Amino acid sequence: MIGGNESCTAGPMPISYLTCLTYVLGEWTGVEHIEDYLSYAVYLLWVLLPLAIVFILPGGLVILFYTSILLLHIYKRKNELKEAYSNDFWDGGKQMLATLWDAHGRIWHGYELHGAENIPEGPGLVVFYHGATPADYIYFMARLLIQRKRNCHVVADHFVFRLPGFKILLDAHGVMHGPKEECVSALKKGCLLAIAPGGVREALFSDEMYTIIWGNRKGFAQVAIDAKVPIIPMFTQNVREGIRTLGGIKILRSLYERIRLPIVPLYGGFPVKLRTFIGEPIPYEPNITADELTAKTKAALQALIEKHQKIPGNIFRALMERFQTQKKDD
């Protein structure tokens, strides 16, 4: 048997595997002193490894999304000849995914939901601040389904409906394109509906200052007025510390405004503490205008941010909050 340091020979003297590989590469490429280049390459790999990790970690969410899609396909195939539950074919599938995402939120972020009692028994419009990804909303939706058996539909950007393989996931959870009439109809049927008025623009181009980026969007307010339902503000603490974007680069902002596709790179995936806070509902007022209700909702959401988020956000502090047993005072 050949020992670990006697793996190959060059002439009469045994040499190690690494030396042998260096020798073979040198002969093959014709490069002299190739061992110096290899040493430099190993050094660069060591230096750049942390940078590579912070760009690779967000891919974990993509894997989780496609795992969810795979589970729904298995669920659908298993139950295609019978209804899983009396009311909704997808009830069992949604419970299964809620368990998966809630477990991920608990383990990776120590996820907590506070103020769920502010969500009315009937219909309501949940308005939330959009982080770099919607992971916090998914944790909220999962926890709400598990604890209170409530489904919460959501309005998503049009590009989401063009993502490969996502159709079954969107259908199962009743994700909407967002036409006003469809949203009003869902609310009048008694549904709980969620929307982030800032949308993709807020997700990509807000920052650790947690700036609300709504522009002139006020359609959500008109939806609440037409459906005669309350608005429930929602904010997740440290949502921008888990995953951040390179949205501060001006050319990326210009590119988005031109083609309207979310191609801004993400980085992070850090296991920071996430706490979702549900504010007090803003009740329906028959004489309020969409402009007034938009301003009122924005002020309520800003108040939640100021109360529960230390500005500017800090990744290290958000990580250390995983070890705190007490949340910031409500």
Tab-separated table of C-alpha atoms in Angstrom:
chain	number	residue	atom	x	y	z
A	1	MET	CA	0.000	0.000	0.000
A	2	ILE	CA	1.276	3.457	-0.851
A	3	GLY	CA	1.421	6.024	2.009
A	4	GLY	CA	-0.128	9.469	1.848
A	5	ASN	CA	3.234	11.127	1.219
A	6	GLU	CA	4.347	8.537	-1.331
A	7	SER	CA	1.634	8.922	-3.913
A	8	CYS	CA	3.702	9.371	-7.047
A	9	THR	CA	7.296	9.623	-8.109
A	10	ALA	CA	9.329	11.880	-10.355
A	11	GLY	CA	12.587	10.077	-10.884
A	12	PRO	CA	13.944	8.100	-7.967
A	13	MET	CA	12.443	10.291	-5.170
A	14	PRO	CA	8.816	9.895	-3.951
A	15	ILE	CA	6.790	13.134	-3.834
A	16	SER	CA	3.426	14.138	-2.405
A	17	TYR	CA	0.160	14.334	-4.350
A	18	LEU	CA	0.224	18.164	-4.343
A	19	THR	CA	3.799	18.283	-5.625
A	20	CYS	CA	2.926	15.687	-8.225
A	21	LEU	CA	-0.111	17.686	-9.360
A	22	THR	CA	1.989	20.838	-9.569
A	23	TYR	CA	4.574	19.015	-11.644
A	24	VAL	CA	1.936	17.602	-14.033
A	25	LEU	CA	0.243	21.007	-14.472
A	26	GLY	CA	3.582	22.630	-15.126
A	27	GLU	CA	4.427	20.051	-17.793
A	28	TRP	CA	0.968	20.308	-19.354
A	29	THR	CA	0.730	24.118	-19.453
A	30	GLY	CA	4.398	24.856	-19.996
A	31	VAL	CA	4.295	27.526	-17.265
A	32	GLU	CA	7.410	27.790	-15.146
A	33	HIS	CA	7.115	28.084	-11.361
A	34	ILE	CA	3.404	27.254	-11.523
A	35	GLU	CA	3.471	26.529	-7.803
A	36	ASP	CA	3.746	30.295	-7.177
A	37	TYR	CA	0.584	30.927	-9.188
A	38	LEU	CA	-1.232	28.144	-7.370
A	39	SER	CA	-0.220	29.557	-3.994
A	40	TYR	CA	-1.538	32.967	-5.048
A	41	ALA	CA	-4.792	31.377	-6.249
A	42	VAL	CA	-5.250	29.624	-2.892
A	43	TYR	CA	-4.581	32.922	-1.110
A	44	LEU	CA	-7.196	34.733	-3.230
A	45	LEU	CA	-9.704	31.963	-2.553
A	46	TRP	CA	-9.132	32.332	1.175
A	47	VAL	CA	-9.482	36.137	1.043
A	48	LEU	CA	-12.574	36.145	-1.193
A	49	LEU	CA	-14.383	33.246	0.473
A	50	PRO	CA	-16.353	35.463	2.933
A	51	LEU	CA	-17.414	37.723	0.051
A	52	ALA	CA	-18.542	34.722	-1.968
A	53	ILE	CA	-20.528	33.369	0.961
A	54	VAL	CA	-22.576	36.560	1.462
A	55	PHE	CA	-23.672	36.454	-2.186
A	56	ILE	CA	-24.359	32.705	-2.148
A	57	LEU	CA	-26.410	32.552	1.083
A	58	PRO	CA	-29.498	34.340	-0.352
A	59	GLY	CA	-29.724	31.423	-2.750
A	60	GLY	CA	-30.972	29.403	0.200
A	61	LEU	CA	-34.322	31.167	-0.099
A	62	VAL	CA	-34.516	30.231	-3.775
A	63	ILE	CA	-33.886	26.599	-2.818
A	64	LEU	CA	-36.623	26.833	-0.196
A	65	PHE	CA	-39.070	28.276	-2.732
A	66	TYR	CA	-38.432	25.464	-5.198
A	67	THR	CA	-38.589	22.883	-2.420
A	68	SER	CA	-42.040	24.281	-1.630
A	69	ILE	CA	-43.009	23.987	-5.302
A	70	LEU	CA	-41.809	20.372	-5.416
A	71	LEU	CA	-43.809	19.515	-2.281
A	72	LEU	CA	-46.940	21.064	-3.791
A	73	HIS	CA	-46.532	18.985	-6.945
A	74	ILE	CA	-46.192	15.847	-4.812
A	75	TYR	CA	-49.220	16.879	-2.766
A	76	LYS	CA	-51.255	17.581	-5.903
A	77	ARG	CA	-50.339	14.229	-7.467
A	78	LYS	CA	-51.178	12.350	-4.280
A	79	ASN	CA	-54.557	14.057	-3.912
A	80	GLU	CA	-55.545	14.607	-7.528
A	81	LEU	CA	-58.380	12.048	-7.332
A	82	LYS	CA	-59.835	13.331	-4.069
A	83	GLU	CA	-60.197	16.556	-2.153
A	84	ALA	CA	-57.798	16.819	0.742
A	85	TYR	CA	-60.222	18.927	2.776
A	86	SER	CA	-63.898	19.744	2.442
A	87	ASN	CA	-63.453	23.434	1.604
A	88	ASP	CA	-60.222	23.890	-0.318
A	89	PHE	CA	-58.137	21.358	-2.213
A	90	TRP	CA	-54.949	23.210	-1.216
A	91	ASP	CA	-55.644	23.411	2.544
A	92	GLY	CA	-53.391	20.463	3.345
A	93	GLY	CA	-50.633	21.733	1.043
A	94	LYS	CA	-50.695	25.185	2.610
A	95	GLN	CA	-50.501	23.707	6.098
A	96	MET	CA	-47.517	21.621	5.001
A	97	LEU	CA	-45.670	24.630	3.565
A	98	ALA	CA	-46.583	26.772	6.571
A	99	THR	CA	-44.879	24.209	8.803
A	100	LEU	CA	-41.786	24.229	6.559
A	101	TRP	CA	-41.453	28.026	6.425
A	102	ASP	CA	-42.289	28.529	10.082
A	103	ALA	CA	-39.569	26.040	11.021
A	104	HIS	CA	-37.095	27.920	8.809
A	105	GLY	CA	-38.074	31.238	10.397
A	106	ARG	CA	-37.743	29.867	13.931
A	107	ILE	CA	-34.401	28.175	13.341
A	108	TRP	CA	-32.648	30.723	11.124
A	109	HIS	CA	-34.108	33.983	12.450
A	110	GLY	CA	-35.711	33.179	15.797
A	111	TYR	CA	-38.842	34.633	14.176
A	112	GLU	CA	-41.484	36.216	16.415
A	113	LEU	CA	-44.922	37.630	15.636
A	114	HIS	CA	-46.313	40.363	17.896
A	115	GLY	CA	-49.685	42.082	17.790
A	116	ALA	CA	-51.571	39.343	15.933
A	117	GLU	CA	-54.573	40.258	18.073
A	118	ASN	CA	-54.810	43.484	16.024
A	119	ILE	CA	-55.826	41.479	12.969
A	120	PRO	CA	-59.639	41.539	12.742
A	121	GLU	CA	-61.698	38.363	12.473
A	122	GLY	CA	-63.236	39.632	9.255
A	123	PRO	CA	-61.636	41.173	6.162
A	124	GLY	CA	-58.784	43.644	6.320
A	125	LEU	CA	-55.945	45.057	4.246
A	126	VAL	CA	-52.473	44.438	5.705
A	127	VAL	CA	-49.990	47.084	4.510
A	128	PHE	CA	-46.335	46.223	5.093
A	129	TYR	CA	-42.840	47.570	4.505
A	130	HIS	CA	-41.065	45.550	1.800
A	131	GLY	CA	-37.608	44.191	2.658
A	132	ALA	CA	-35.107	43.030	0.048
A	133	THR	CA	-37.066	39.750	-0.128
A	134	PRO	CA	-40.612	38.913	1.025
A	135	ALA	CA	-39.331	36.217	3.404
A	136	ASP	CA	-40.642	38.050	6.478
A	137	TYR	CA	-44.132	38.200	4.967
A	138	ILE	CA	-44.001	34.462	4.274
A	139	TYR	CA	-42.996	33.793	7.890
A	140	PHE	CA	-45.920	35.983	8.997
A	141	MET	CA	-48.344	34.177	6.687
A	142	ALA	CA	-47.137	30.775	7.905
A	143	ARG	CA	-47.373	31.696	11.597
A	144	LEU	CA	-50.834	33.212	11.110
A	145	LEU	CA	-52.077	30.049	9.399
A	146	ILE	CA	-50.631	27.788	12.079
A	147	GLN	CA	-51.732	29.808	15.107
A	148	ARG	CA	-55.036	31.322	13.974
A	149	LYS	CA	-56.009	29.214	10.958
A	150	ARG	CA	-56.235	32.389	8.853
A	151	ASN	CA	-55.192	32.568	5.224
A	152	CYS	CA	-53.703	35.845	4.053
A	153	HIS	CA	-53.663	36.517	0.321
A	154	VAL	CA	-51.076	38.891	-1.102
A	155	VAL	CA	-50.663	41.173	-4.110
A	156	ALA	CA	-47.413	40.479	-5.995
A	157	ASP	CA	-45.539	42.248	-8.766
A	158	HIS	CA	-46.200	41.050	-12.306
A	159	PHE	CA	-42.672	39.665	-12.745
A	160	VAL	CA	-43.350	37.078	-10.004
A	161	PHE	CA	-45.936	35.439	-12.249
A	162	ARG	CA	-43.279	34.938	-14.930
A	163	LEU	CA	-40.852	33.052	-12.668
A	164	PRO	CA	-40.395	29.481	-13.933
A	165	GLY	CA	-42.275	26.888	-11.933
A	166	PHE	CA	-43.971	29.357	-9.586
A	167	LYS	CA	-47.510	29.023	-10.963
A	168	ILE	CA	-48.541	26.182	-8.655
A	169	LEU	CA	-47.175	28.033	-5.618
A	170	LEU	CA	-49.018	31.235	-6.534
A	171	ASP	CA	-52.258	29.384	-7.289
A	172	ALA	CA	-52.175	27.456	-4.022
A	173	HIS	CA	-51.807	30.635	-1.961
A	174	GLY	CA	-54.156	32.789	-4.000
A	175	VAL	CA	-51.496	35.364	-4.918
A	176	MET	CA	-53.002	38.180	-6.987
A	177	HIS	CA	-51.767	40.351	-9.839
A	178	GLY	CA	-53.326	43.333	-8.121
A	179	PRO	CA	-56.135	44.842	-10.257
A	180	LYS	CA	-58.230	47.013	-7.975
A	181	GLU	CA	-61.451	45.189	-8.804
A	182	GLU	CA	-59.990	41.792	-7.914
A	183	CYS	CA	-58.672	43.065	-4.585
A	184	VAL	CA	-61.972	44.730	-3.675
A	185	SER	CA	-63.852	41.541	-4.585
A	186	ALA	CA	-61.574	39.402	-2.377
A	187	LEU	CA	-62.008	41.740	0.577
A	188	LYS	CA	-65.790	41.849	0.171
A	189	LYS	CA	-65.766	38.045	0.329
A	190	GLY	CA	-64.173	38.296	3.781
A	191	CYS	CA	-60.539	37.627	2.836
A	192	LEU	CA	-57.497	39.020	4.560
A	193	LEU	CA	-55.298	40.678	1.948
A	194	ALA	CA	-51.718	42.001	2.183
A	195	ILE	CA	-49.902	44.514	-0.002
A	196	ALA	CA	-46.591	46.380	0.075
A	197	PRO	CA	-47.243	49.701	-1.701
A	198	GLY	CA	-43.494	50.212	-2.160
A	199	GLY	CA	-43.267	46.969	-4.097
A	200	VAL	CA	-40.072	46.006	-5.896
A	201	ARG	CA	-38.770	49.583	-5.897
A	202	GLU	CA	-38.837	49.729	-2.099
A	203	ALA	CA	-37.375	46.221	-1.856
A	204	LEU	CA	-34.392	47.056	-4.046
A	205	PHE	CA	-33.675	50.689	-3.299
A	206	SER	CA	-34.540	51.322	0.326
A	207	ASP	CA	-31.613	50.892	2.704
A	208	GLU	CA	-30.559	50.555	6.341
A	209	MET	CA	-32.375	53.841	7.026
A	210	TYR	CA	-35.643	51.990	6.326
A	211	THR	CA	-36.945	54.710	4.050
A	212	ILE	CA	-40.531	54.151	2.898
A	213	ILE	CA	-40.594	54.441	-0.909
A	214	TRP	CA	-44.183	54.632	-2.088
A	215	GLY	CA	-44.001	57.409	-4.648
A	216	ASN	CA	-47.541	58.397	-5.624
A	217	ARG	CA	-49.041	54.986	-5.011
A	218	LYS	CA	-52.405	55.249	-3.307
A	219	GLY	CA	-54.420	52.554	-5.067
A	220	PHE	CA	-54.314	50.374	-1.955
A	221	ALA	CA	-56.102	53.121	-0.023
A	222	GLN	CA	-58.850	53.304	-2.633
A	223	VAL	CA	-59.209	49.529	-2.424
A	224	ALA	CA	-59.728	49.726	1.353
A	225	ILE	CA	-62.260	52.551	0.905
A	226	ASP	CA	-64.212	50.736	-1.809
A	227	ALA	CA	-64.237	47.477	0.181
A	228	LYS	CA	-65.015	49.341	3.435
A	229	VAL	CA	-62.340	47.486	5.404
A	230	PRO	CA	-59.687	48.564	7.930
A	231	ILE	CA	-56.003	48.886	7.081
A	232	ILE	CA	-53.555	47.036	9.339
A	233	PRO	CA	-49.942	48.336	9.254
A	234	MET	CA	-47.154	45.762	9.600
A	235	PHE	CA	-43.380	46.016	9.962
A	236	THR	CA	-40.631	43.443	10.533
A	237	GLN	CA	-37.674	44.477	12.662
A	238	ASN	CA	-34.220	43.951	11.057
A	239	VAL	CA	-35.756	42.886	7.749
A	240	ARG	CA	-33.057	44.790	5.822
A	241	GLU	CA	-30.219	43.359	7.885
A	242	GLY	CA	-30.846	39.744	6.907
A	243	ILE	CA	-30.512	40.416	3.190
A	244	ARG	CA	-29.329	43.658	1.628
A	245	THR	CA	-29.103	44.905	-1.939
A	246	LEU	CA	-26.660	46.914	-4.023
A	247	GLY	CA	-29.478	49.297	-4.900
A	248	GLY	CA	-27.359	52.319	-3.951
A	249	ILE	CA	-25.502	52.011	-7.261
A	250	LYS	CA	-27.107	54.648	-9.500
A	251	ILE	CA	-26.694	52.744	-12.752
A	252	LEU	CA	-28.678	49.817	-11.314
A	253	ARG	CA	-31.501	52.159	-10.313
A	254	SER	CA	-31.538	53.666	-13.807
A	255	LEU	CA	-31.550	50.206	-15.364
A	256	TYR	CA	-34.511	49.127	-13.240
A	257	GLU	CA	-36.502	52.236	-14.125
A	258	ARG	CA	-35.875	51.466	-17.795
A	259	ILE	CA	-36.653	47.734	-17.962
A	260	ARG	CA	-38.570	47.182	-14.682
A	261	LEU	CA	-36.848	43.903	-13.851
A	262	PRO	CA	-35.296	43.227	-10.397
A	263	ILE	CA	-31.722	42.559	-11.465
A	264	VAL	CA	-30.056	44.311	-8.513
A	265	PRO	CA	-27.670	41.847	-6.748
A	266	LEU	CA	-28.545	40.666	-3.241
A	267	TYR	CA	-26.144	39.699	-0.498
A	268	GLY	CA	-26.389	38.505	3.063
A	269	GLY	CA	-28.669	35.720	4.208
A	270	PHE	CA	-27.519	36.373	7.775
A	271	PRO	CA	-29.417	34.710	10.668
A	272	VAL	CA	-30.492	38.019	12.205
A	273	LYS	CA	-33.371	38.368	14.646
A	274	LEU	CA	-36.693	39.029	12.927
A	275	ARG	CA	-39.771	40.274	14.770
A	276	THR	CA	-42.951	41.202	12.954
A	277	PHE	CA	-45.115	43.857	14.602
A	278	ILE	CA	-48.793	44.325	13.738
A	279	GLY	CA	-50.024	47.849	14.443
A	280	GLU	CA	-53.489	48.953	15.470
A	281	PRO	CA	-55.999	48.892	12.612
A	282	ILE	CA	-56.927	52.108	10.858
A	283	PRO	CA	-60.729	51.835	10.737
A	284	TYR	CA	-62.816	52.512	7.656
A	285	GLU	CA	-64.129	56.068	7.429
A	286	PRO	CA	-66.797	56.734	4.793
A	287	ASN	CA	-65.758	60.337	4.159
A	288	ILE	CA	-61.981	59.909	3.952
A	289	THR	CA	-60.183	60.347	0.624
A	290	ALA	CA	-57.534	58.039	-0.827
A	291	ASP	CA	-54.882	60.744	-0.354
A	292	GLU	CA	-55.791	61.186	3.300
A	293	LEU	CA	-55.880	57.444	3.981
A	294	THR	CA	-52.521	56.964	2.227
A	295	ALA	CA	-50.935	59.648	4.412
A	296	LYS	CA	-52.516	58.138	7.518
A	297	THR	CA	-51.258	54.639	6.660
A	298	LYS	CA	-47.760	55.861	5.863
A	299	ALA	CA	-47.615	57.698	9.199
A	300	ALA	CA	-48.738	54.559	11.047
A	301	LEU	CA	-46.108	52.433	9.314
A	302	GLN	CA	-43.415	55.032	9.959
A	303	ALA	CA	-44.387	55.023	13.628
A	304	LEU	CA	-43.877	51.241	13.770
A	305	ILE	CA	-40.437	51.616	12.180
A	306	GLU	CA	-39.388	54.336	14.593
A	307	LYS	CA	-40.667	52.385	17.583
A	308	HIS	CA	-39.204	48.970	16.793
A	309	GLN	CA	-36.165	49.577	14.577
A	310	LYS	CA	-32.862	51.161	15.530
A	311	ILE	CA	-31.795	53.471	12.715
A	312	PRO	CA	-29.504	53.017	10.890
A	313	GLY	CA	-29.802	49.259	10.794
A	314	ASN	CA	-26.715	47.286	11.774
A	315	ILE	CA	-26.087	43.663	10.821
A	316	PHE	CA	-23.915	42.840	13.843
A	317	ARG	CA	-26.456	44.336	16.254
A	318	ALA	CA	-29.255	42.418	14.549
A	319	LEU	CA	-27.258	39.206	14.963
A	320	MET	CA	-26.664	39.915	18.656
A	321	GLU	CA	-30.400	40.425	19.175
A	322	ARG	CA	-30.784	36.674	18.654
A	323	PHE	CA	-29.432	36.336	22.214
A	324	GLN	CA	-31.778	38.900	23.769
A	325	THR	CA	-34.729	37.453	25.624
A	326	GLN	CA	-36.670	40.700	25.746
A	327	LYS	CA	-37.913	42.534	22.684
A	328	LYS	CA	-38.021	46.307	22.430
A	329	ASP	CA	-40.943	47.716	24.383
A	330	ASP	CA	-44.219	47.764	22.453
